[in-house]
PDB file of C-alpha atoms and ligand atoms in Angstrom:
ATOM      1  CA  UNK Q   1     125.795  66.880  80.414  1.00 71.00           C
ATOM      2  CA  UNK Q   2     122.291  67.129  78.970  1.00 90.00           C
ATOM      3  CA  UNK Q   3     119.956  69.687  80.439  1.00 97.00           C
ATOM      4  CA  UNK Q   4     116.227  69.076  80.945  1.00 97.00           C
ATOM      5  CA  UNK Q   5     114.061  69.960  77.948  1.00 97.00           C
ATOM      6  CA  UNK Q   6     110.940  70.645  79.991  1.00 97.00           C
ATOM      7  CA  UNK Q   7     110.044  72.443  83.206  1.00 98.00           C
ATOM      8  CA  UNK Q   8     110.358  70.754  86.579  1.00 98.00           C
ATOM      9  CA  UNK Q   9     106.905  69.456  87.554  1.00 98.00           C
ATOM     10  CA  UNK Q  10     106.053  70.818  90.993  1.00 98.00           C
ATOM     11  CA  UNK Q  11     103.766  69.296  93.628  1.00 98.00           C
ATOM     12  CA  UNK Q  12     104.090  71.899  96.432  1.00 98.00           C
ATOM     13  CA  UNK Q  13     101.101  73.913  95.131  1.00 97.00           C
ATOM     14  CA  UNK Q  14      98.930  70.972  96.300  1.00 95.00           C
ATOM     15  CA  UNK Q  15     100.583  71.068  99.725  1.00 96.00           C
ATOM     16  CA  UNK Q  16     103.049  68.217  99.160  1.00 97.00           C
ATOM     17  CA  UNK Q  17     106.254  68.225 101.203  1.00 98.00           C
ATOM     18  CA  UNK Q  18     107.682  64.894  99.987  1.00 98.00           C
ATOM     19  CA  UNK Q  19     108.250  63.616  96.460  1.00 97.00           C
ATOM     20  CA  UNK Q  20     110.000  60.789  94.669  1.00 98.00           C
ATOM     21  CA  UNK Q  21     111.990  61.880  91.661  1.00 98.00           C
ATOM     22  CA  UNK Q  22     114.818  61.130  89.260  1.00 98.00           C
ATOM     23  CA  UNK Q  23     117.994  63.192  89.075  1.00 98.00           C
ATOM     24  CA  UNK Q  24     118.189  64.827  85.623  1.00 98.00           C
ATOM     25  CA  UNK Q  25     121.241  67.041  86.016  1.00 98.00           C
ATOM     26  CA  UNK Q  26     123.855  67.999  88.591  1.00 98.00           C
ATOM     27  CA  UNK Q  27     126.168  70.966  88.524  1.00 97.00           C
ATOM     28  CA  UNK Q  28     128.934  71.968  90.923  1.00 95.00           C
ATOM     29  CA  UNK Q  29     128.152  75.352  92.390  1.00 92.00           C
ATOM     30  CA  UNK Q  30     131.760  75.849  93.460  1.00 87.00           C
ATOM     31  CA  UNK Q  31     131.308  76.270  97.223  1.00 91.00           C
ATOM     32  CA  UNK Q  32     131.226  72.642  98.328  1.00 95.00           C
ATOM     33  CA  UNK Q  33     127.645  72.475  97.155  1.00 97.00           C
ATOM     34  CA  UNK Q  34     125.931  70.983  94.142  1.00 98.00           C
ATOM     35  CA  UNK Q  35     122.789  72.064  92.351  1.00 98.00           C
ATOM     36  CA  UNK Q  36     120.525  69.111  91.531  1.00 98.00           C
ATOM     37  CA  UNK Q  37     117.715  69.218  88.959  1.00 98.00           C
ATOM     38  CA  UNK Q  38     114.920  66.661  89.277  1.00 98.00           C
ATOM     39  CA  UNK Q  39     112.018  65.719  87.002  1.00 98.00           C
ATOM     40  CA  UNK Q  40     109.534  66.609  89.754  1.00 98.00           C
ATOM     41  CA  UNK Q  41     109.694  68.108  93.219  1.00 98.00           C
ATOM     42  CA  UNK Q  42     107.710  68.996  96.318  1.00 98.00           C
ATOM     43  CA  UNK Q  43     110.364  71.593  97.193  1.00 98.00           C
ATOM     44  CA  UNK Q  44     109.360  75.245  96.846  1.00 98.00           C
ATOM     45  CA  UNK Q  45     112.186  77.373  95.372  1.00 98.00           C
ATOM     46  CA  UNK Q  46     112.548  81.106  95.894  1.00 98.00           C
ATOM     47  CA  UNK Q  47     111.543  83.032  92.757  1.00 96.00           C
ATOM     48  CA  UNK Q  48     114.251  85.259  91.317  1.00 95.00           C
ATOM     49  CA  UNK Q  49     112.135  88.112  89.939  1.00 93.00           C
ATOM     50  CA  UNK Q  50     109.617  88.305  92.820  1.00 94.00           C
ATOM     51  CA  UNK Q  51     111.266  86.613  95.831  1.00 96.00           C
ATOM     52  CA  UNK Q  52     108.301  86.927  98.221  1.00 97.00           C
ATOM     53  CA  UNK Q  53     108.240  83.434  99.757  1.00 98.00           C
ATOM     54  CA  UNK Q  54     111.601  82.067 100.923  1.00 98.00           C
ATOM     55  CA  UNK Q  55     112.741  78.667  99.732  1.00 98.00           C
ATOM     56  CA  UNK Q  56     111.937  75.470 101.577  1.00 98.00           C
ATOM     57  CA  UNK Q  57     114.782  73.678 103.299  1.00 98.00           C
ATOM     58  CA  UNK Q  58     115.037  69.946 103.882  1.00 98.00           C
ATOM     59  CA  UNK Q  59     116.895  66.927 102.588  1.00 98.00           C
ATOM     60  CA  UNK Q  60     117.438  64.638  99.616  1.00 98.00           C
ATOM     61  CA  UNK Q  61     118.131  60.921  99.897  1.00 98.00           C
ATOM     62  CA  UNK Q  62     118.890  58.038  97.529  1.00 97.00           C
ATOM     63  CA  UNK Q  63     118.111  55.421 100.181  1.00 96.00           C
ATOM     64  CA  UNK Q  64     121.792  55.084 101.179  1.00 96.00           C
ATOM     65  CA  UNK Q  65     123.044  58.625 101.512  1.00 97.00           C
ATOM     66  CA  UNK Q  66     121.236  61.724 102.702  1.00 97.00           C
ATOM     67  CA  UNK Q  67     122.130  65.265 101.703  1.00 98.00           C
ATOM     68  CA  UNK Q  68     120.966  68.435 103.466  1.00 98.00           C
ATOM     69  CA  UNK Q  69     119.181  70.819 101.088  1.00 98.00           C
ATOM     70  CA  UNK Q  70     119.519  74.277 102.680  1.00 98.00           C
ATOM     71  CA  UNK Q  71     117.711  76.036  99.843  1.00 98.00           C
ATOM     72  CA  UNK Q  72     116.306  75.819  96.335  1.00 98.00           C
ATOM     73  CA  UNK Q  73     116.535  78.469  93.643  1.00 98.00           C
ATOM     74  CA  UNK Q  74     114.730  79.047  90.374  1.00 98.00           C
ATOM     75  CA  UNK Q  75     116.723  78.209  87.274  1.00 98.00           C
ATOM     76  CA  UNK Q  76     116.181  78.846  83.588  1.00 98.00           C
ATOM     77  CA  UNK Q  77     117.583  77.042  80.551  1.00 98.00           C
ATOM     78  CA  UNK Q  78     118.044  78.845  77.273  1.00 97.00           C
ATOM     79  CA  UNK Q  79     120.080  77.817  74.222  1.00 96.00           C
ATOM     80  CA  UNK Q  80     121.802  75.003  76.122  1.00 96.00           C
ATOM     81  CA  UNK Q  81     122.797  77.120  79.097  1.00 97.00           C
ATOM     82  CA  UNK Q  82     121.566  76.925  82.691  1.00 98.00           C
ATOM     83  CA  UNK Q  83     121.136  80.167  84.651  1.00 98.00           C
ATOM     84  CA  UNK Q  84     120.525  79.811  88.380  1.00 97.00           C
ATOM     85  CA  UNK Q  85     119.136  82.168  91.007  1.00 96.00           C
ATOM     86  CA  UNK Q  86     120.478  85.709  90.710  1.00 95.00           C
ATOM     87  CA  UNK Q  87     121.999  84.860  87.302  1.00 96.00           C
ATOM     88  CA  UNK Q  88     118.569  84.173  85.788  1.00 97.00           C
ATOM     89  CA  UNK Q  89     117.916  87.230  83.595  1.00 97.00           C
ATOM     90  CA  UNK Q  90     114.226  86.631  82.813  1.00 97.00           C
ATOM     91  CA  UNK Q  91     110.966  86.214  84.705  1.00 96.00           C
ATOM     92  CA  UNK Q  92     109.615  82.722  85.308  1.00 95.00           C
ATOM     93  CA  UNK Q  93     107.299  81.932  82.398  1.00 94.00           C
ATOM     94  CA  UNK Q  94     109.237  83.821  79.716  1.00 96.00           C
ATOM     95  CA  UNK Q  95     108.634  82.293  76.270  1.00 96.00           C
ATOM     96  CA  UNK Q  96     111.436  80.139  74.870  1.00 97.00           C
ATOM     97  CA  UNK Q  97     112.890  79.160  78.252  1.00 98.00           C
ATOM     98  CA  UNK Q  98     112.675  75.988  80.343  1.00 98.00           C
ATOM     99  CA  UNK Q  99     112.275  76.655  84.083  1.00 98.00           C
ATOM    100  CA  UNK Q 100     113.634  74.363  86.758  1.00 98.00           C
ATOM    101  CA  UNK Q 101     113.927  74.042  90.512  1.00 98.00           C
ATOM    102  CA  UNK Q 102     117.629  74.063  91.450  1.00 98.00           C
ATOM    103  CA  UNK Q 103     118.025  72.103  94.702  1.00 98.00           C
ATOM    104  CA  UNK Q 104     121.182  73.276  96.425  1.00 98.00           C
ATOM    105  CA  UNK Q 105     122.644  70.246  98.232  1.00 98.00           C
ATOM    106  CA  UNK Q 106     125.606  70.075 100.595  1.00 96.00           C
ATOM    107  CA  UNK Q 107     128.415  67.984  99.103  1.00 95.00           C
ATOM    108  CA  UNK Q 108     128.601  66.340  95.709  1.00 94.00           C
ATOM    109  CA  UNK Q 109     125.004  65.073  95.690  1.00 95.00           C
ATOM    110  CA  UNK Q 110     123.522  62.090  93.859  1.00 97.00           C
ATOM    111  CA  UNK Q 111     124.396  61.103  90.286  1.00 97.00           C
ATOM    112  CA  UNK Q 112     122.305  61.670  87.206  1.00 97.00           C
ATOM    113  CA  UNK Q 113     119.689  58.932  86.790  1.00 97.00           C
ATOM    114  CA  UNK Q 114     119.471  58.166  90.530  1.00 97.00           C
ATOM    115  CA  UNK Q 115     115.974  57.837  92.025  1.00 98.00           C
ATOM    116  CA  UNK Q 116     115.770  60.117  95.065  1.00 98.00           C
ATOM    117  CA  UNK Q 117     113.334  61.241  97.688  1.00 98.00           C
ATOM    118  CA  UNK Q 118     113.156  64.945  98.424  1.00 98.00           C
ATOM    119  CA  UNK Q 119     111.599  66.174 101.628  1.00 98.00           C
ATOM    120  CA  UNK Q 120     110.878  69.727 102.770  1.00 98.00           C
ATOM    121  CA  UNK Q 121     110.890  70.686 106.462  1.00 98.00           C
ATOM    122  CA  UNK Q 122     107.210  70.403 107.417  1.00 97.00           C
ATOM    123  CA  UNK Q 123     107.156  72.881 110.285  1.00 97.00           C
ATOM    124  CA  UNK Q 124     108.856  75.597 108.246  1.00 98.00           C
ATOM    125  CA  UNK Q 125     106.564  74.950 105.259  1.00 98.00           C
ATOM    126  CA  UNK Q 126     103.452  75.083 107.433  1.00 97.00           C
ATOM    127  CA  UNK Q 127     104.544  78.384 108.971  1.00 98.00           C
ATOM    128  CA  UNK Q 128     105.438  79.913 105.596  1.00 98.00           C
ATOM    129  CA  UNK Q 129     102.106  78.760 104.165  1.00 98.00           C
ATOM    130  CA  UNK Q 130     100.256  80.387 107.071  1.00 98.00           C
ATOM    131  CA  UNK Q 131     102.333  83.529 106.533  1.00 98.00           C
ATOM    132  CA  UNK Q 132     101.611  83.598 102.803  1.00 98.00           C
ATOM    133  CA  UNK Q 133      97.860  83.143 103.189  1.00 98.00           C
ATOM    134  CA  UNK Q 134      97.815  85.814 105.907  1.00 98.00           C
ATOM    135  CA  UNK Q 135      99.731  88.128 103.559  1.00 98.00           C
ATOM    136  CA  UNK Q 136      97.087  87.810 100.826  1.00 98.00           C
ATOM    137  CA  UNK Q 137      94.278  88.382 103.320  1.00 98.00           C
ATOM    138  CA  UNK Q 138      96.028  91.434 104.778  1.00 98.00           C
ATOM    139  CA  UNK Q 139      96.598  92.959 101.340  1.00 98.00           C
ATOM    140  CA  UNK Q 140      92.884  92.680 100.536  1.00 98.00           C
ATOM    141  CA  UNK Q 141      92.001  94.048 103.978  1.00 98.00           C
ATOM    142  CA  UNK Q 142      94.340  97.016 103.445  1.00 98.00           C
ATOM    143  CA  UNK Q 143      92.695  97.792 100.080  1.00 98.00           C
ATOM    144  CA  UNK Q 144      89.339  97.731 101.862  1.00 98.00           C
ATOM    145  CA  UNK Q 145      90.554  99.896 104.760  1.00 98.00           C
ATOM    146  CA  UNK Q 146      91.807 102.556 102.320  1.00 98.00           C
ATOM    147  CA  UNK Q 147      88.880 102.464  99.886  1.00 98.00           C
ATOM    148  CA  UNK Q 148      87.694 105.996 100.779  1.00 97.00           C
ATOM    149  CA  UNK Q 149      91.124 107.534 100.191  1.00 97.00           C
ATOM    150  CA  UNK Q 150      90.802 107.733  96.405  1.00 98.00           C
ATOM    151  CA  UNK Q 151      89.707 110.723  94.357  1.00 96.00           C
ATOM    152  CA  UNK Q 152      89.698 108.981  90.959  1.00 93.00           C
ATOM    153  CA  UNK Q 153      88.562 105.610  89.605  1.00 92.00           C
ATOM    154  CA  UNK Q 154      91.582 103.312  89.999  1.00 92.00           C
ATOM    155  CA  UNK Q 155      91.716  99.611  89.073  1.00 96.00           C
ATOM    156  CA  UNK Q 156      89.896  97.435  91.624  1.00 97.00           C
ATOM    157  CA  UNK Q 157      90.835  94.246  93.462  1.00 98.00           C
ATOM    158  CA  UNK Q 158      88.745  91.061  93.569  1.00 97.00           C
ATOM    159  CA  UNK Q 159      86.505  92.486  96.294  1.00 98.00           C
ATOM    160  CA  UNK Q 160      85.873  95.708  94.379  1.00 97.00           C
ATOM    161  CA  UNK Q 161      88.129  97.945  96.492  1.00 98.00           C
ATOM    162  CA  UNK Q 162      90.600 100.293  94.782  1.00 98.00           C
ATOM    163  CA  UNK Q 163      93.732  98.176  94.330  1.00 98.00           C
ATOM    164  CA  UNK Q 164      96.110  99.988  96.687  1.00 98.00           C
ATOM    165  CA  UNK Q 165      98.197  96.845  97.233  1.00 98.00           C
ATOM    166  CA  UNK Q 166      98.679  96.088  93.533  1.00 97.00           C
ATOM    167  CA  UNK Q 167      99.398  99.712  92.632  1.00 97.00           C
ATOM    168  CA  UNK Q 168     101.753 100.601  95.503  1.00 98.00           C
ATOM    169  CA  UNK Q 169     103.562  97.373  96.474  1.00 98.00           C
ATOM    170  CA  UNK Q 170     107.358  97.582  96.281  1.00 97.00           C
ATOM    171  CA  UNK Q 171     108.411  94.532  98.203  1.00 97.00           C
ATOM    172  CA  UNK Q 172     106.684  91.613  99.878  1.00 98.00           C
ATOM    173  CA  UNK Q 173     108.459  89.165 102.200  1.00 98.00           C
ATOM    174  CA  UNK Q 174     106.723  86.113 103.560  1.00 98.00           C
ATOM    175  CA  UNK Q 175     107.975  85.012 106.973  1.00 98.00           C
ATOM    176  CA  UNK Q 176     107.047  82.077 109.179  1.00 98.00           C
ATOM    177  CA  UNK Q 177     103.477  82.995 110.238  1.00 98.00           C
ATOM    178  CA  UNK Q 178     103.638  86.497 108.907  1.00 98.00           C
ATOM    179  CA  UNK Q 179     104.762  88.902 106.239  1.00 98.00           C
ATOM    180  CA  UNK Q 180     106.251  92.342 105.736  1.00 98.00           C
ATOM    181  CA  UNK Q 181     104.857  94.359 102.836  1.00 98.00           C
ATOM    182  CA  UNK Q 182     106.344  97.667 101.770  1.00 98.00           C
ATOM    183  CA  UNK Q 183     104.297 100.186  99.786  1.00 98.00           C
ATOM    184  CA  UNK Q 184     105.438 103.372  98.137  1.00 97.00           C
ATOM    185  CA  UNK Q 185     103.184 106.395  98.097  1.00 97.00           C
ATOM    186  CA  UNK Q 186     104.777 108.817  95.650  1.00 95.00           C
ATOM    187  CA  UNK Q 187     103.857 110.982  92.726  1.00 94.00           C
ATOM    188  CA  UNK Q 188     102.628 108.151  90.516  1.00 94.00           C
ATOM    189  CA  UNK Q 189     100.204 106.791  93.128  1.00 96.00           C
ATOM    190  CA  UNK Q 190      98.902 110.301  93.853  1.00 95.00           C
ATOM    191  CA  UNK Q 191      98.397 110.813  90.124  1.00 95.00           C
ATOM    192  CA  UNK Q 192      96.276 107.668  90.085  1.00 96.00           C
ATOM    193  CA  UNK Q 193      94.051 109.329  92.688  1.00 96.00           C
ATOM    194  CA  UNK Q 194      95.349 108.140  96.056  1.00 97.00           C
ATOM    195  CA  UNK Q 195      95.094 110.774  98.803  1.00 97.00           C
ATOM    196  CA  UNK Q 196      97.957 110.221 101.309  1.00 95.00           C
ATOM    197  CA  UNK Q 197      95.836 111.922 104.004  1.00 95.00           C
ATOM    198  CA  UNK Q 198      94.159 108.510 104.269  1.00 95.00           C
ATOM    199  CA  UNK Q 199      97.308 107.382 106.095  1.00 96.00           C
ATOM    200  CA  UNK Q 200      97.330 110.194 108.682  1.00 96.00           C
ATOM    201  CA  UNK Q 201      95.589 108.061 111.289  1.00 97.00           C
ATOM    202  CA  UNK Q 202      97.430 104.766 110.907  1.00 97.00           C
ATOM    203  CA  UNK Q 203      95.904 103.229 114.028  1.00 97.00           C
ATOM    204  CA  UNK Q 204      92.439 103.690 112.563  1.00 98.00           C
ATOM    205  CA  UNK Q 205      93.557 102.105 109.271  1.00 98.00           C
ATOM    206  CA  UNK Q 206      95.111  99.143 111.117  1.00 98.00           C
ATOM    207  CA  UNK Q 207      91.923  98.714 113.169  1.00 98.00           C
ATOM    208  CA  UNK Q 208      89.849  98.542 109.964  1.00 98.00           C
ATOM    209  CA  UNK Q 209      92.308  96.008 108.496  1.00 98.00           C
ATOM    210  CA  UNK Q 210      92.101  93.840 111.634  1.00 98.00           C
ATOM    211  CA  UNK Q 211      88.307  94.044 111.608  1.00 98.00           C
ATOM    212  CA  UNK Q 212      88.124  92.730 108.020  1.00 98.00           C
ATOM    213  CA  UNK Q 213      90.652  89.989 108.836  1.00 98.00           C
ATOM    214  CA  UNK Q 214      88.619  88.807 111.851  1.00 98.00           C
ATOM    215  CA  UNK Q 215      85.428  88.765 109.766  1.00 98.00           C
ATOM    216  CA  UNK Q 216      87.060  86.737 106.978  1.00 98.00           C
ATOM    217  CA  UNK Q 217      88.600  84.204 109.353  1.00 98.00           C
ATOM    218  CA  UNK Q 218      85.153  83.661 110.869  1.00 98.00           C
ATOM    219  CA  UNK Q 219      83.848  82.790 107.382  1.00 98.00           C
ATOM    220  CA  UNK Q 220      86.150  79.715 107.541  1.00 97.00           C
ATOM    221  CA  UNK Q 221      86.578  79.358 103.771  1.00 98.00           C
ATOM    222  CA  UNK Q 222      88.784  76.810 102.075  1.00 98.00           C
ATOM    223  CA  UNK Q 223      91.952  78.065 100.390  1.00 98.00           C
ATOM    224  CA  UNK Q 224      93.224  76.480  97.194  1.00 97.00           C
ATOM    225  CA  UNK Q 225      96.006  76.996  94.711  1.00 98.00           C
ATOM    226  CA  UNK Q 226      94.520  76.503  91.242  1.00 98.00           C
ATOM    227  CA  UNK Q 227      96.792  75.845  88.313  1.00 97.00           C
ATOM    228  CA  UNK Q 228      96.716  75.145  84.612  1.00 94.00           C
ATOM    229  CA  UNK Q 229      99.470  72.507  84.637  1.00 97.00           C
ATOM    230  CA  UNK Q 230     102.132  70.864  86.794  1.00 97.00           C
ATOM    231  CA  UNK Q 231     105.056  72.726  85.214  1.00 98.00           C
ATOM    232  CA  UNK Q 232     106.971  75.207  87.377  1.00 98.00           C
ATOM    233  CA  UNK Q 233     106.148  78.072  85.013  1.00 97.00           C
ATOM    234  CA  UNK Q 234     102.422  77.241  84.675  1.00 97.00           C
ATOM    235  CA  UNK Q 235     100.115  79.994  85.900  1.00 96.00           C
ATOM    236  CA  UNK Q 236      98.830  79.469  89.424  1.00 97.00           C
ATOM    237  CA  UNK Q 237      96.311  81.377  91.480  1.00 98.00           C
ATOM    238  CA  UNK Q 238      95.375  81.596  95.159  1.00 98.00           C
ATOM    239  CA  UNK Q 239      91.646  81.216  95.527  1.00 98.00           C
ATOM    240  CA  UNK Q 240      89.428  81.845  98.522  1.00 98.00           C
ATOM    241  CA  UNK Q 241      85.840  82.930  99.142  1.00 98.00           C
ATOM    242  CA  UNK Q 242      85.554  86.148 101.200  1.00 98.00           C
ATOM    243  CA  UNK Q 243      82.344  88.110 101.860  1.00 98.00           C
ATOM    244  CA  UNK Q 244      80.488  85.824  99.398  1.00 97.00           C
ATOM    245  CA  UNK Q 245      82.935  86.647  96.622  1.00 98.00           C
ATOM    246  CA  UNK Q 246      85.365  84.219  94.986  1.00 98.00           C
ATOM    247  CA  UNK Q 247      88.807  85.801  94.995  1.00 98.00           C
ATOM    248  CA  UNK Q 248      91.679  84.817  92.695  1.00 97.00           C
ATOM    249  CA  UNK Q 249      95.163  86.241  93.100  1.00 97.00           C
ATOM    250  CA  UNK Q 250      98.047  85.113  90.867  1.00 96.00           C
ATOM    251  CA  UNK Q 251     100.557  83.426  93.174  1.00 97.00           C
ATOM    252  CA  UNK Q 252     103.481  81.023  92.932  1.00 96.00           C
ATOM    253  CA  UNK Q 253     103.724  80.208  96.630  1.00 98.00           C
ATOM    254  CA  UNK Q 254     102.293  77.742  99.134  1.00 98.00           C
ATOM    255  CA  UNK Q 255      99.273  78.255 101.370  1.00 98.00           C
ATOM    256  CA  UNK Q 256      97.300  77.027 104.337  1.00 98.00           C
ATOM    257  CA  UNK Q 257      94.402  74.916 103.043  1.00 97.00           C
ATOM    258  CA  UNK Q 258      91.720  76.698 105.054  1.00 98.00           C
ATOM    259  CA  UNK Q 259      91.063  79.875 107.004  1.00 98.00           C
ATOM    260  CA  UNK Q 260      90.183  77.599 109.932  1.00 97.00           C
ATOM    261  CA  UNK Q 261      93.939  77.062 110.362  1.00 97.00           C
ATOM    262  CA  UNK Q 262      94.176  80.533 111.915  1.00 98.00           C
ATOM    263  CA  UNK Q 263      93.089  81.700 115.304  1.00 97.00           C
ATOM    264  CA  UNK Q 264      93.879  85.315 114.390  1.00 97.00           C
ATOM    265  CA  UNK Q 265      95.681  87.596 111.949  1.00 98.00           C
ATOM    266  CA  UNK Q 266      96.721  91.131 112.934  1.00 98.00           C
ATOM    267  CA  UNK Q 267      98.647  93.920 111.277  1.00 98.00           C
ATOM    268  CA  UNK Q 268     100.866  96.765 112.450  1.00 98.00           C
ATOM    269  CA  UNK Q 269     101.370  99.714 110.139  1.00 98.00           C
ATOM    270  CA  UNK Q 270     104.365 101.969 110.066  1.00 98.00           C
ATOM    271  CA  UNK Q 271     105.065 104.992 107.865  1.00 96.00           C
ATOM    272  CA  UNK Q 272     108.398 106.378 106.827  1.00 95.00           C
ATOM    273  CA  UNK Q 273     109.210 109.542 104.940  1.00 94.00           C
ATOM    274  CA  UNK Q 274     111.343 108.780 101.912  1.00 94.00           C
ATOM    275  CA  UNK Q 275     112.568 110.906  99.029  1.00 91.00           C
ATOM    276  CA  UNK Q 276     109.642 111.931  96.856  1.00 87.00           C
ATOM    277  CA  UNK Q 277     106.929 110.591  99.118  1.00 89.00           C
ATOM    278  CA  UNK Q 278     106.394 108.096 101.870  1.00 95.00           C
ATOM    279  CA  UNK Q 279     106.561 104.413 102.497  1.00 97.00           C
ATOM    280  CA  UNK Q 280     103.970 102.353 104.301  1.00 98.00           C
ATOM    281  CA  UNK Q 281     105.167  99.113 105.900  1.00 98.00           C
ATOM    282  CA  UNK Q 282     102.587  96.517 106.905  1.00 98.00           C
ATOM    283  CA  UNK Q 283     103.704  93.811 109.373  1.00 98.00           C
ATOM    284  CA  UNK Q 284     101.238  90.928 109.352  1.00 98.00           C
ATOM    285  CA  UNK Q 285     101.241  88.339 112.139  1.00 98.00           C
ATOM    286  CA  UNK Q 286      99.248  85.131 112.133  1.00 98.00           C
ATOM    287  CA  UNK Q 287      98.449  82.923 115.109  1.00 97.00           C
ATOM    288  CA  UNK Q 288      97.772  79.295 114.198  1.00 96.00           C
ATOM    289  CA  UNK Q 289      94.739  77.589 115.649  1.00 92.00           C
ATOM    290  CA  UNK Q 290      95.940  74.026 116.101  1.00 74.00           C
ATOM    291  CA  UNK Q 291      99.516  74.079 117.247  1.00 63.00           C
ATOM    292  CA  UNK Q 292      99.538  70.389 118.101  1.00 49.00           C
ATOM    293  CA  UNK Q 293      98.037  69.401 114.758  1.00 52.00           C
ATOM    294  CA  UNK Q 294     100.616  71.648 113.142  1.00 49.00           C
ATOM    295  CA  UNK Q 295     103.432  69.758 114.856  1.00 52.00           C
ATOM    296  CA  UNK Q 296     102.040  66.549 113.375  1.00 53.00           C
ATOM    297  CA  UNK Q 297     102.262  68.122 109.948  1.00 51.00           C
ATOM    298  CA  UNK Q 298      98.556  67.953 109.184  1.00 50.00           C
ATOM    299  CA  UNK Q 299      98.392  71.559 108.045  1.00 47.00           C
ATOM    300  CA  UNK Q 300     100.832  71.186 105.161  1.00 43.00           C
TER     301      UNK Q 300
HETATM  302 ZN1   ZN N   1     101.183  85.061  96.874  1.00 77.58          ZN
END
């Protein structure tokens, strides 16, 4: 069966949750499920190399039959072979590869050539988008809260703070209306000039983070995902204006369209001693402003 020769075109960066598409390829995934490749999709897949935002879930329909789609993975095609999810050995965007969204459907799925409608669960998407936007805000607020804990000149973030988040992040997991970010403070971060004493009073750090978050939410800026092209592997960036500065952060996920969607964002910080240093875990929690509007799907 022929494999697609170009990337899946994706519409979720614009906030879409529904798309009409044509089935380009189906492959049995061996567990009663089938992986379906489409020419375009509104369905956000989990990224293999940096799985921060979980996949959408939803359904696919050909107008007669409807298949649950519990998840979507990132796939790559190279030299006539399709690698899906954990089997994908390269980062999305690697030269010489075609990148696709692999919709995992229950059952045998539709046939190649069938026009289908794919729909992501709106409530889950809205909550993940709120969580992802809150995660970016919290990372910038953490950089700001720790800006006096550096003894050297490290790289800076978009607001001019030393880039603690970019330099120390180990793992980021977006959750519905929140995120959990894990940072490692070891020898290499200390060598770059970070003084771990800045984390002695975690409550004070968290209070400074929350203060920045409250200020930014009150600025009520729009949030957009800018992109060079519709292809899955095209570069995309989260953009938002904070403290009169336009911020751009490379990002493949989905986002709330405005900071007015939040009533508050708070963080809790936790430190753990690990071999060779310590770990800082930031739990970010967002409260949505318009719960009823959210239920109607207007925040997608
Ligand atoms: Zn992101």
